[in-house]
Amino acid sequence: MTEETNGLRRPPLSSSAEPTPAEYTGKRGPPFLEFIAIMMWLGTLHFLAFLVVASFVLLPLSNFLMVIAMLLVLTFIPINDNCKWGLALARFIFKHVGGYFPATIYVEDIKAFDPDRAYVFGFEPHSVWPMGAGILANLTSFMPIKKVKILASSAVFRTPLIRHLWTWLKVSSVTKKNFISLLKNGCSCIVIPGGVQETFFMKHDYEVAFLKTRKGFIRLAMENDAPVVPVFAFGQSYVYKWAKPQGKFFLKLSRAIKFTPMIFWGAFWSFVPFRRPMLMVIGKPIHFKKNTTPTMEEVSVVHGQFLEALQSLFDRHKERAGYPNLELQII
């Protein structure tokens, strides 16, 4: 049997040569508060759309233009990363969404992490919405990780209200400059290498990771001496049902507009996700020598190690996650 302290369960200590796994599960809270947290976390974009449409239909033109002007101001004004009420809001959301599904983090070897190093967590899959990455950013607080940020599309930070909320939820822009700056300042980064383009290749009967050509995050990790860590989120792909177009035209369109047009729905045909347990497994860090100018061949070697580690991680844990027959296709 394992010990349990504040949700953290560890087996009895063994020799240092053996891995020391650890597990943390989000705690269930009052259903009403969980619902409010989910609404605030995932409903901001829908609220914005409703606000614009309702203002256009119900308000005089002058008032509608005032609403648009207000949203434009919110798009460009600086964000206070340390805003007390903003951080309090983030804590409220994190506290309750982890228990909604519930979400569990399983670390294969928690002693393999050095609190004085920054890591690059390669998170898969993207799914309809990579909400597991947000939960992971919060639940890594029980790991020896000092700081962590999720890297997301820069388009997020040009959207009013969402840019504020996501900043407080530990999300940062995935630009190369920002990625390097975070690593140099000792901040670990959660990246989703498959990106939104991965959603085009999603299938209902197996998991897809769009990774074979995604090597940029490996290069930056090598240049900044940040070990790469494979992470797979089981169950995330099943919190929504979805339908999307197929064909070369829609693939080109998805690449042009930077996202895949699709229809998705959760509970009661809404954006509220279904309650499906999520298990996020974290493998051991992949170490390499710091190389400020790695060749393509050197990057490819580490990239290949990451792909193998991710596939192995998936195969080792899919049964305990409740998906014994699920397959992972890396494309």
Phi, psi and omega in degrees: 000155181251161178277156176226125178221111181055039178089349181268123182242125179230144176286167178304144182300138179236187181296152185296341180286340181265147179294151179243091181288158176214152184219140178223132178241132177300139183273138177291142178234190177301129182307323182296317180291324176297319180296316179299317180297318178296318180299316181290324184286314188250352186261003184298316180296319179294323178297318179298315179298316178297319181298315181294313182294315181296321179295320180294321185279321191259338186256154172300158184304320181296319179289324176298317179295328176294322177296315179298319179297320179297318179294324177295321177298317179294341179285334188243342182293146180299150179256132175274104182300334185253022178302124186298313183287331176293317179291326176295321177298317179297318179298321179297314181297310181299322183298325189256333183287329179298328180272348182296318187283308356275166179252140179234139173251131176238119180256122184295324180209094185290336179282354179281355183257134180257121182297345181264010179239155172261144181235155173250110179271114177272102189265129175222154355270176176285317183061192178298318183213118185282057185294338178299331180296321178294318178294321179299317181301325180280315185285346175292356178297340178274354178267163177283059179239121185285312181222147179212142176228149172264133178261126183228167181306140180295342178298330179301324186272012170246013181248121182300149181070311180297318181299325178290308183299314183291328175299316179291338179269022174071029178257140180222163183291144184270022177294152181301316181300316181291320178303310181296317181299317180297314181296318180294335178266016174078018181260122175290151184233135173260115179244151177245089190302325181294334178061187182294337179295335179299330182297333179296329184266002182300144176233155181281336188256358174201165180273146180234134175237115182272087192230341191298334178254003183265093184240355184299320181292330177291316179300313181294324177297317180295318181294334183248013176054045180247107180306145181263135184239121177285137178224134175231134182254102175283140177092339182298325183288354184246008178277349174227149165263151187207162174214141182212156179287162178237172174108162184295323181299315181288332174295315178296320178297317180299319179294324183289319184263000174071017171201164183260120176297125179204162174253131176219153182208155179238224182299134178055034179060030181249184176278356178287119185293156173293153174280102177229124180303136177245135176239115178256114182258135182245119180277185179282148178297143175263114184264154177201166178284141177299134183217104184289342179224064182292143175282166178299324179295318180294320177296319182295325179297311180293321178300318177297322177296321179295315180299317178296318181294321179294315179298316179295320178299315179300312183295325182289331191244356185295329180289315180292339177280350179096015181231064186297334183257004181287142179242149176249125177250116178263119184240000000 
